[in-house]
Amino acid sequence: MVAAVDTGPLIDLQGLEVRYGKRVALDQLTATVPGGSIGLLGPNGAGKSTLIKTLLGLIPIHGGRAKLLGRDVQREARVLRRSIGYMPEREAAFPGMTGFQATWYAGRLSGLPDADARRRAHEVLLFAGLEEERYRDVGTYSTGMRQRVKLAQALVHDPDLIFLDEPTNGLDPQGRSEMLALIGTLTRDRGIHVVLSTHLLKDVEEVCDAVVVVNGGRIVRNERIEELTRAFADARWIQLDGDMQAFVAALGERGLEVIERKGAHCEVRLRVEGETAPGFEAAAATGSVVRALRPVRLSLEEALIDVLGGEAA
Amino acid sequence: MALHDRSYKRWHGDRSLPVTTIPIIAAAGIRAATTAFFKRKIPAVLLTLMSFSMFLFGMVFIFLRYYVQTNMEVLPEEFVEGILGEEVTTFTSASGLTIFFYLANLQVVFAGLACLLMGSGQIANDRRTNALEMYLSRPVTAWHYVVGKFGAVGFFVALVTVFPAVMLVVAQLLVSFGDANEVARLLDLAWRTVAAGAVLAAVPTLLMLTASSLAQKARNAAILWFGFLFLTDVVIAQSLIDAFGDDRFLLFSIAFNIRQVMAWFLQPPVEYLGDIAPDVLAGVPVAWSALALGALVAVCLVILLRRVRPVEVVG
């Protein structure tokens, strides 16, 4: 495993404000996001793509400042873009070029010398899984191949950070799985920071360590996934071997609340955080055995609904 | 077993080297337009030959005259008279008049065709395929992009205008050594040819790029470009002149303004100019034409820089 490039915080936002005309798209964002693989989440129109495009220097900033890899995104945009890869959400291709030509051209535009751009274009196209197809016109590619060539173009100049906007859009399950594996390789084995914007929470769970949740142009959560999904510090999930009904009754006698019960599993709220002894006593009293006991975690989807629901309220 | 190593490899090159994206964009534009043009081989070859036919004729005649001048004693008198006769010489030696006639009357058609065929898709196709987002998320600014595309289209227009015109002057120069006055005259003509050719190449090119930035299909950009030239030249300028009888309305004609500025650079003799470009003798000061072209260029640049954006911002 290779450590990600250390440049301090990956993203540093101080009162960042972006407007489209009179409409505020990003509202006074202040956040420090460490490196690694970050999932950018939020409902449609929350400001995810606007945030990515602002960080790429494609959209002007109306207030505050934003730094990426320690550099100001407006004043040092050209320098910064040599270290950043971007895979846009919508279809985007240099017209009339083959996969190889388009990737080589992307490398040249990013500052690679001609020979390096050619070698890198072949390397990243092979990495992305386009072998013979690299000599075909991109216009004849399937959706999956277009996503792959976009990934290759984003990687050709070997960026330190790559923005992926809905990279699994339109892919079949196998294609999606392969794309996530490629992204996982980049972040886990090659130390490239990844910012993954997607609606598919499974993708984020599979690839990312942390999430930034955007809603209504504001960042409402910026934390590691395990922190976001650790919903109840005082709750435990129990797998029981024995009479569940009697066990539940015994828990009640000891002042423990059963939150949810499903077959041989139940979720129990403890009286005091960390005090699990009454649970074992209840099992012993009913002649049951506790096979497993662990903290209750929400799925990312439940956590996100919780976060966004709370925001809406 | 995979034939190739498919793992991701890091690049260890130097990121601090300067990025020169303009020639890269221009070269890609030239390559893309050439590939598209030669998809239909026979018309493409015929059109290419036609666009250089007068240039080839001029070259042959310059060297033929040189041959006749140096071998007068051994050649038949009628032949010598035919090649060196005053009427022929006026239009076939490199002079301000012949260069003006060559550029403004003969090659202007091919300059227009080069704009239409090579320039109409340059930005329109990029807009249609969302390539602008790919360009501008790299170390490429809108200026780099526009200048690169201008270089691509300008290359083709210059190829059928400035390049052959300058080569005619150079050919004349080659056969004029030994005559200091003639060499001095031709060197003066050379820069005037470049300047006049640059006006002829630059203005329609910029106009075509602007039309291309306003469309998402090459065909629509071509219609827009041609329509704008037709509208300004025939509909507006000519109608106003007919209605008010005032030649100053020629200022609305882009073609007139270009010819007027080219004539100022090349200074063709007035007695011949009336035969080949009577409109240039109209009572419109050349400075006004230059200003009109400057204003057009400024408007084109403003439109281009507004259209070349990675994100369509709706207020």
XYZ file of C-alpha atoms in Angstrom:
628
model
C 0.000 0.000 0.000
C 1.299 3.439 -0.930
C 0.681 6.475 1.262
C -1.220 9.351 -0.333
C 0.804 12.443 -1.202
C 1.033 14.565 1.943
C 0.300 18.224 1.248
C -1.672 19.029 4.376
C -5.443 19.037 3.963
C -6.659 17.869 0.595
C -9.414 20.461 0.470
C -9.466 23.623 2.564
C -12.548 25.822 2.240
C -12.966 29.125 4.069
C -16.360 30.810 3.635
C -16.576 29.659 -0.002
C -19.501 31.199 -1.827
C -20.575 30.572 -5.417
C -23.630 32.033 -7.107
C -25.389 31.436 -10.410
C -26.844 34.869 -11.003
C -28.807 35.591 -7.843
C -29.100 31.954 -6.806
C -26.598 30.872 -4.184
C -25.154 27.500 -5.217
C -22.523 27.143 -2.491
C -23.257 29.018 0.698
C -20.324 29.997 2.916
C -18.677 26.584 2.907
C -16.001 26.151 5.538
C -14.374 22.753 5.863
C -11.046 20.981 5.993
C -11.015 17.634 4.258
C -8.031 15.342 4.795
C -6.618 13.229 1.979
C -7.581 9.702 0.979
C -10.720 8.646 -0.795
C -13.639 10.949 -0.194
C -17.255 10.335 -1.156
C -19.132 13.472 -2.091
C -22.784 12.860 -1.318
C -26.012 14.784 -1.429
C -29.372 14.953 -3.183
C -29.805 16.248 -6.740
C -29.058 19.961 -6.954
C -27.253 19.951 -3.608
C -24.134 21.512 -5.111
C -21.836 18.493 -5.530
C -20.914 19.115 -9.171
C -20.691 22.866 -8.529
C -18.234 22.193 -5.711
C -16.088 19.982 -7.949
C -16.120 22.517 -10.782
C -15.292 25.320 -8.374
C -12.348 23.352 -7.029
C -11.192 22.784 -10.609
C -11.327 26.544 -11.179
C -14.035 26.209 -13.819
C -16.581 28.341 -11.964
C -15.702 31.762 -10.486
C -15.783 32.191 -6.712
C -17.913 35.028 -5.332
C -16.681 34.957 -1.756
C -14.206 33.247 0.551
C -11.418 31.054 -0.738
C -10.708 27.444 -1.607
C -7.429 25.568 -1.520
C -6.668 22.212 -3.034
C -3.456 20.328 -2.316
C -2.290 23.498 -0.554
C -2.829 25.751 -3.592
C -5.409 28.469 -4.182
C -7.875 27.198 -6.799
C -8.288 30.591 -8.472
C -4.832 32.129 -8.389
C -2.950 28.916 -9.101
C -5.510 27.156 -11.273
C -3.176 26.308 -14.167
C -0.446 24.911 -11.936
C -2.990 23.023 -9.880
C -4.649 21.408 -12.895
C -1.409 19.668 -13.790
C -1.826 17.661 -10.584
C -5.556 17.049 -10.868
C -7.563 14.622 -12.947
C -11.238 15.108 -13.729
C -13.740 12.633 -15.060
C -16.908 14.584 -15.870
C -20.379 13.212 -15.287
C -21.784 13.884 -18.743
C -20.534 12.476 -22.023
C -17.396 14.348 -22.981
C -14.942 13.481 -25.750
C -12.534 15.138 -28.140
C -14.397 14.718 -31.452
C -13.090 12.475 -34.208
C -10.330 10.849 -32.170
C -9.588 7.241 -31.307
C -9.312 6.236 -27.667
C -5.537 6.351 -27.912
C -5.443 9.723 -29.673
C -7.872 11.268 -27.180
C -5.866 10.014 -24.205
C -2.542 11.080 -25.740
C -4.047 14.504 -26.512
C -5.315 14.842 -22.936
C -1.792 14.066 -21.737
C -0.254 16.666 -24.040
C -2.737 19.297 -22.878
C -1.807 18.465 -19.288
C 1.853 19.187 -19.936
C 3.334 15.775 -20.713
C 6.114 15.672 -23.335
C 5.064 13.898 -26.551
C 6.912 10.613 -25.936
C 5.719 10.410 -22.321
C 2.150 11.191 -23.374
C 2.219 8.312 -25.882
C 3.644 5.830 -23.382
C 1.273 6.939 -20.616
C -1.722 6.807 -22.971
C -1.023 3.136 -23.709
C -0.422 2.369 -20.028
C -3.580 3.977 -18.682
C -5.740 2.577 -21.482
C -4.524 -0.909 -20.598
C -5.138 -0.144 -16.932
C -8.666 1.008 -17.784
C -9.281 -2.202 -19.695
C -9.244 -0.848 -23.249
C -6.831 -2.920 -25.244
C -7.633 -3.325 -28.947
C -10.505 -0.872 -28.607
C -8.052 1.948 -28.017
C -7.585 2.276 -31.802
C -11.291 2.750 -32.442
C -13.030 6.112 -32.752
C -14.437 7.094 -29.344
C -17.709 7.920 -31.102
C -18.244 4.180 -31.710
C -17.674 3.184 -28.058
C -20.315 1.690 -25.781
C -21.272 3.552 -22.592
C -18.939 1.422 -20.502
C -16.018 1.994 -22.858
C -16.664 5.737 -22.836
C -16.529 5.751 -19.055
C -13.248 3.849 -19.206
C -11.683 6.199 -21.734
C -12.781 9.168 -19.602
C -11.026 7.552 -16.651
C -7.901 6.986 -18.770
C -7.924 10.640 -19.855
C -8.258 11.756 -16.251
C -5.273 9.602 -15.270
C -2.911 10.039 -18.206
C -0.867 12.805 -16.551
C -0.675 10.842 -13.284
C -2.544 13.294 -11.047
C -2.174 13.413 -7.270
C -5.917 13.944 -6.960
C -8.726 12.763 -9.178
C -12.326 13.985 -9.219
C -14.774 11.349 -10.401
C -18.273 12.641 -11.100
C -20.684 9.697 -11.259
C -18.077 7.294 -12.728
C -20.406 4.267 -12.739
C -23.263 6.031 -14.524
C -24.808 3.800 -17.167
C -22.611 0.783 -16.385
C -23.944 -2.757 -16.043
C -23.240 -4.550 -12.718
C -20.041 -6.136 -13.994
C -18.798 -2.884 -15.518
C -19.629 -1.061 -12.304
C -17.761 -3.608 -10.241
C -14.716 -3.355 -12.541
C -14.766 0.445 -12.462
C -14.892 0.449 -8.648
C -12.015 -2.013 -8.558
C -9.950 0.333 -10.741
C -10.770 3.293 -8.512
C -9.972 1.245 -5.421
C -6.573 0.363 -6.890
C -5.763 4.012 -7.419
C -6.484 5.073 -3.891
C -5.379 1.993 -1.950
C -2.353 0.868 -3.921
C -1.118 3.971 -5.684
C -1.749 6.696 -3.126
C -3.867 8.904 -5.374
C -6.476 10.999 -3.581
C -9.959 10.350 -4.936
C -13.063 12.504 -4.646
C -16.017 10.418 -5.771
C -19.321 12.157 -6.404
C -22.187 9.723 -6.824
C -25.762 8.887 -5.960
C -24.843 5.241 -5.456
C -24.037 4.833 -1.779
C -22.805 1.286 -2.304
C -20.067 2.721 -4.519
C -18.995 5.080 -1.764
C -19.078 2.318 0.872
C -16.913 0.163 -1.383
C -14.275 2.739 -2.248
C -14.231 5.620 0.234
C -12.892 6.169 3.743
C -14.727 9.420 4.411
C -17.697 11.366 3.153
C -18.599 14.990 2.641
C -22.371 15.441 2.590
C -23.645 18.524 0.771
C -27.218 19.753 0.984
C -28.700 23.043 -0.170
C -25.247 24.427 -0.979
C -23.881 23.691 2.499
C -21.654 20.989 3.895
C -23.723 19.187 6.514
C -21.298 16.365 7.344
C -17.583 15.911 6.827
C -16.383 12.799 8.594
C -15.128 9.263 8.238
C -17.711 6.693 7.184
C -17.434 4.697 10.399
C -18.177 7.831 12.415
C -21.170 8.721 10.267
C -22.635 5.225 10.471
C -22.052 4.813 14.219
C -25.516 5.936 15.092
C -25.978 4.928 18.723
C -23.032 4.717 21.135
C -25.367 3.177 23.751
C -26.864 0.460 21.528
C -25.726 -3.092 20.777
C -26.663 -5.697 18.211
C -27.043 -9.175 19.750
C -27.199 -12.599 18.115
C -28.838 -15.063 20.469
C -28.936 -18.825 20.620
C -32.037 -19.555 22.702
C -35.562 -18.340 23.462
C -35.685 -14.820 22.090
C -39.095 -14.014 23.611
C -37.937 -14.931 27.139
C -34.659 -13.078 26.545
C -36.486 -9.913 25.548
C -38.675 -10.153 28.636
C -35.596 -10.657 30.853
C -33.936 -7.611 29.262
C -37.036 -5.556 30.054
C -36.912 -6.643 33.685
C -33.357 -5.324 33.827
C -34.340 -1.965 32.360
C -32.921 -2.490 28.844
C -34.966 -1.311 25.879
C -35.198 -3.519 22.801
C -35.085 -1.233 19.743
C -35.604 -3.865 17.051
C -36.073 -7.639 16.945
C -35.552 -9.894 13.930
C -35.419 -13.700 14.317
C -32.358 -14.563 16.388
C -31.078 -10.968 16.357
C -32.082 -7.917 18.317
C -30.868 -4.395 18.934
C -30.781 -3.263 22.548
C -30.289 0.168 24.084
C -28.024 -0.012 27.147
C -28.778 1.864 30.389
C -25.207 3.137 30.572
C -22.840 3.361 27.587
C -20.522 0.352 27.561
C -22.354 -1.529 30.322
C -23.200 -4.853 28.647
C -23.292 -7.082 31.741
C -27.127 -6.923 32.182
C -27.490 -8.380 28.693
C -25.361 -11.396 29.547
C -27.245 -11.787 32.839
C -30.551 -11.825 30.962
C -29.228 -14.497 28.595
C -27.967 -16.610 31.482
C -31.308 -16.228 33.280
C -33.226 -17.562 30.268
C -30.783 -20.356 29.477
C -29.703 -18.656 26.220
C -26.237 -17.998 24.832
C -25.086 -14.658 23.335
C -23.316 -15.704 20.130
C -22.352 -12.190 19.013
C -22.517 -8.673 20.385
C -21.363 -5.553 18.612
C -22.108 -1.828 18.423
C -25.075 -0.930 16.249
C -24.115 0.671 12.946
C -26.377 2.290 10.402
C -25.893 1.578 6.734
C -24.586 4.577 4.817
C -28.018 4.955 3.277
C -29.719 5.067 6.698
C -27.104 7.475 7.975
C -27.559 9.749 4.977
C -31.339 9.727 5.296
C -30.861 10.529 8.980
C -28.498 13.417 8.205
C -30.579 14.878 5.375
C -33.839 14.315 7.266
C -32.425 16.181 10.244
C -31.327 19.004 7.956
C -34.762 19.255 6.382
C -36.382 19.367 9.815
C -1.821 -14.562 -18.687
C -2.091 -10.952 -19.788
C 0.290 -9.917 -22.565
C 0.823 -6.491 -21.053
C 1.359 -5.176 -17.564
C -2.025 -3.673 -16.765
C -1.111 -2.199 -13.386
C -1.232 1.539 -12.790
C 2.194 3.163 -12.904
C 3.165 6.561 -11.574
C 4.824 9.122 -13.845
C 8.077 10.580 -12.600
C 8.478 13.419 -15.102
C 8.888 17.111 -14.337
C 5.621 18.953 -13.726
C 7.345 22.321 -13.480
C 8.141 22.453 -17.228
C 6.083 25.130 -19.016
C 2.955 23.937 -20.797
C 2.559 25.254 -24.350
C -0.964 24.239 -25.207
C -1.636 26.673 -28.083
C 0.443 24.838 -30.732
C -0.900 21.501 -29.456
C -4.504 22.666 -29.892
C -3.705 24.201 -33.290
C -1.985 21.027 -34.513
C -4.888 18.865 -33.339
C -7.354 21.194 -35.095
C -5.359 21.014 -38.338
C -5.150 17.218 -38.138
C -8.863 16.798 -37.396
C -9.938 19.168 -40.204
C -7.559 17.546 -42.719
C -8.813 14.062 -41.858
C -12.432 15.162 -42.250
C -11.674 17.025 -45.515
C -9.923 14.071 -47.165
C -12.674 11.602 -46.271
C -14.065 12.437 -49.719
C -10.846 12.062 -51.622
C -11.672 13.070 -55.195
C -13.458 16.365 -54.436
C -10.803 17.152 -51.846
C -7.931 16.614 -54.291
C -9.686 18.571 -57.050
C -10.419 21.485 -54.731
C -6.831 21.496 -53.488
C -5.496 21.564 -57.054
C -7.918 24.342 -58.006
C -6.900 26.469 -55.046
C -3.253 26.359 -56.093
C -3.791 26.541 -59.887
C -3.266 30.299 -60.229
C -0.256 30.094 -57.959
C 1.255 27.406 -60.164
C 0.480 29.469 -63.258
C 2.170 32.516 -61.703
C 5.261 30.504 -60.736
C 5.568 28.993 -64.193
C 5.222 32.400 -65.805
C 7.795 34.074 -63.538
C 10.387 31.425 -64.341
C 9.381 31.371 -68.017
C 9.930 35.129 -68.253
C 13.299 34.709 -66.605
C 14.190 31.988 -69.110
C 13.077 34.169 -72.030
C 14.964 37.218 -70.716
C 18.179 35.233 -70.431
C 17.805 33.443 -73.785
C 16.326 36.188 -76.017
C 18.939 35.710 -78.723
C 18.084 32.077 -79.410
C 14.290 32.263 -79.109
C 11.813 33.252 -81.884
C 10.972 36.974 -81.784
C 7.178 36.425 -81.600
C 7.575 34.155 -78.626
C 9.780 36.682 -76.791
C 7.298 39.458 -77.587
C 4.398 37.311 -76.367
C 6.003 36.482 -73.043
C 7.511 39.891 -72.255
C 4.699 42.028 -73.709
C 3.519 44.930 -71.515
C -0.055 43.715 -71.012
C 1.030 40.268 -69.883
C 3.796 41.554 -67.641
C 1.465 43.893 -65.791
C -0.552 41.008 -64.460
C 2.057 38.313 -64.049
C 5.067 39.880 -62.360
C 5.008 40.261 -58.578
C 3.729 43.771 -57.941
C 1.245 45.403 -55.587
C -1.397 45.141 -58.316
C -0.842 41.476 -59.136
C -0.714 40.467 -55.476
C -3.914 42.432 -54.799
C -5.578 40.854 -57.826
C -4.344 37.398 -56.806
C -5.524 37.691 -53.203
C -8.659 39.824 -53.435
C -10.066 38.561 -56.740
C -8.784 35.015 -57.254
C -7.928 33.467 -53.898
C -10.702 35.098 -51.877
C -13.063 32.323 -53.029
C -10.686 29.646 -51.751
C -10.136 31.575 -48.529
C -13.894 31.438 -48.002
C -14.015 27.734 -48.829
C -11.127 27.044 -46.442
C -13.034 28.871 -43.703
C -16.224 26.959 -44.422
C -14.710 23.497 -44.803
C -11.948 23.633 -42.210
C -13.294 26.076 -39.656
C -17.006 25.517 -39.237
C -16.648 22.463 -36.982
C -13.693 23.579 -34.903
C -15.607 24.856 -31.874
C -19.098 23.611 -32.772
C -17.987 19.964 -32.638
C -16.246 20.520 -29.314
C -19.409 22.082 -27.936
C -21.541 19.204 -29.215
C -19.331 16.564 -27.616
C -18.744 18.586 -24.410
C -15.022 18.655 -25.136
C -14.742 22.189 -23.742
C -15.041 20.731 -20.248
C -12.159 18.386 -21.074
C -9.999 21.240 -22.359
C -10.667 23.740 -19.616
C -10.217 21.295 -16.728
C -6.563 21.060 -17.844
C -3.924 23.794 -17.861
C -5.724 25.436 -20.777
C -7.415 28.835 -20.549
C -10.175 30.105 -22.827
C -7.574 32.350 -24.498
C -5.277 29.406 -25.212
C -8.175 27.503 -26.676
C -9.354 30.353 -28.915
C -5.848 31.207 -30.109
C -5.122 27.517 -30.775
C -8.308 27.129 -32.820
C -7.560 30.399 -34.619
C -4.171 28.952 -35.507
C -5.799 25.819 -36.922
C -8.296 27.622 -39.180
C -5.901 30.461 -39.970
C -3.350 27.901 -41.145
C -5.660 26.670 -43.919
C -6.773 30.138 -44.966
C -3.171 31.357 -44.984
C -2.187 28.266 -46.959
C -4.333 29.373 -49.909
C -3.705 33.133 -49.545
C -0.616 34.430 -47.740
C 1.645 31.452 -48.419
C 1.301 31.350 -52.244
C 1.338 35.150 -52.484
C 4.582 35.349 -50.523
C 6.031 32.508 -52.584
C 5.266 34.457 -55.767
C 7.208 37.406 -54.375
C 10.052 35.109 -53.308
C 10.146 33.505 -56.772
C 10.357 36.941 -58.364
C 13.087 37.820 -55.891
C 15.069 34.745 -56.918
C 15.151 35.816 -60.553
C 15.870 39.468 -59.734
C 19.274 39.259 -58.071
C 21.711 41.667 -59.625
C 19.108 44.426 -59.800
C 19.335 46.263 -56.450
C 16.279 48.448 -57.083
C 14.128 45.461 -57.985
C 15.282 43.555 -54.886
C 14.476 46.539 -52.648
C 11.035 46.858 -54.266
C 10.286 43.167 -53.800
C 11.424 43.137 -50.159
C 9.074 46.062 -49.517
C 6.336 44.167 -51.367
C 6.996 41.041 -49.299
C 5.986 42.566 -45.957
C 3.051 44.353 -47.581
C 1.910 40.999 -48.973
C 2.144 39.389 -45.542
C 0.192 42.253 -43.957
C -2.532 42.288 -46.643
C -2.760 38.483 -46.596
C -2.991 38.501 -42.803
C -6.025 40.809 -42.982
C -7.643 38.579 -45.592
C -6.950 35.455 -43.528
C -7.563 36.743 -39.996
C -10.925 38.496 -40.251
C -12.939 35.691 -41.924
C -11.190 33.131 -39.693
C -12.162 34.946 -36.516
C -15.681 35.425 -37.847
C -15.926 31.696 -38.598
C -14.690 30.754 -35.121
C -17.326 33.044 -33.635
C -20.031 31.422 -35.768
C -18.700 28.003 -34.770
C -18.882 28.933 -31.081
C -22.546 29.881 -31.511
C -23.508 26.524 -33.034
C -23.336 22.870 -32.105
C -23.126 21.598 -35.676
C -20.573 22.497 -38.333
C -23.304 22.943 -40.933
C -25.143 25.500 -38.801
C -21.910 27.404 -38.148
C -21.237 27.522 -41.905
C -24.747 28.827 -42.609
C -24.366 31.436 -39.869
C -20.995 32.613 -41.231
C -22.132 32.807 -44.819
C -25.431 34.378 -43.799
C -23.694 37.094 -41.801
C -21.358 37.991 -44.685
C -24.256 37.992 -47.160
C -26.405 40.075 -44.831
C -23.766 42.735 -44.216
C -22.437 42.858 -47.776
C -25.506 42.515 -49.952
C -28.557 43.175 -47.849
C -27.471 45.954 -45.502
C -24.629 47.770 -47.316
C -26.045 47.533 -50.839
C -29.622 48.319 -49.794
C -28.542 51.407 -47.874
C -26.373 52.618 -50.766
C -29.267 52.107 -53.183
C -31.689 53.844 -50.839
C -29.565 56.840 -49.882
C -26.991 56.972 -52.691
C -24.169 57.337 -50.219
C -21.034 55.167 -50.693
C -20.148 55.466 -47.018
C -22.628 52.662 -46.291
C -19.984 50.356 -47.777
C -18.577 50.381 -44.255
C -21.231 47.782 -43.388
C -19.664 45.415 -45.936
C -16.969 43.249 -44.363
C -15.673 42.220 -47.798
C -15.289 45.874 -48.817
C -13.440 46.782 -45.617
C -11.025 43.897 -46.092
C -10.325 44.872 -49.723
C -9.928 48.513 -48.743
C -7.300 47.722 -46.066
C -5.532 45.241 -48.361
C -5.364 47.897 -51.087
C -3.870 50.321 -48.578
C -1.103 47.850 -47.797
C -0.409 46.821 -51.406
C -0.909 50.252 -53.024
C -1.932 49.023 -56.492
C -1.961 51.707 -59.245
C -5.314 53.488 -59.304
C -5.649 53.288 -63.112
C -5.745 49.481 -62.938
C -7.590 49.243 -59.625
C -10.743 50.576 -61.257
C -10.853 47.490 -63.499
C -10.428 44.894 -60.788
C -11.875 46.524 -57.635
C -14.012 49.584 -58.424
C -15.621 49.576 -54.970
C -12.234 50.287 -53.359
C -12.182 53.645 -55.149
C -15.355 54.724 -53.308
C -15.019 57.771 -51.053
C -14.572 55.924 -47.757
C -11.394 56.686 -45.772
C -9.272 53.584 -45.211
C -9.011 54.436 -41.496
C -12.787 53.995 -41.194
C -12.555 50.565 -42.783
C -9.719 49.633 -40.424
C -11.792 50.826 -37.469
C -14.819 48.862 -38.681
C -12.695 45.703 -38.916
C -11.183 46.408 -35.476
C -14.659 46.729 -33.995
C -15.704 43.476 -35.656
C -12.642 41.693 -34.245
C -13.368 43.062 -30.757
C -17.003 41.899 -30.888
C -15.895 38.464 -32.117
C -13.425 38.117 -29.242
C -16.019 39.124 -26.655
C -18.488 36.560 -28.041
C -15.824 33.851 -28.246
C -14.675 34.333 -24.671
C -18.267 34.255 -23.466
C -19.025 31.078 -25.412
C -15.837 29.181 -24.604
C -16.792 28.142 -21.097
C -16.734 24.756 -19.460
C -20.061 25.328 -17.746
C -23.175 26.933 -19.146
C -24.105 29.370 -16.383
C -27.770 30.299 -16.375
C -28.474 33.368 -14.277
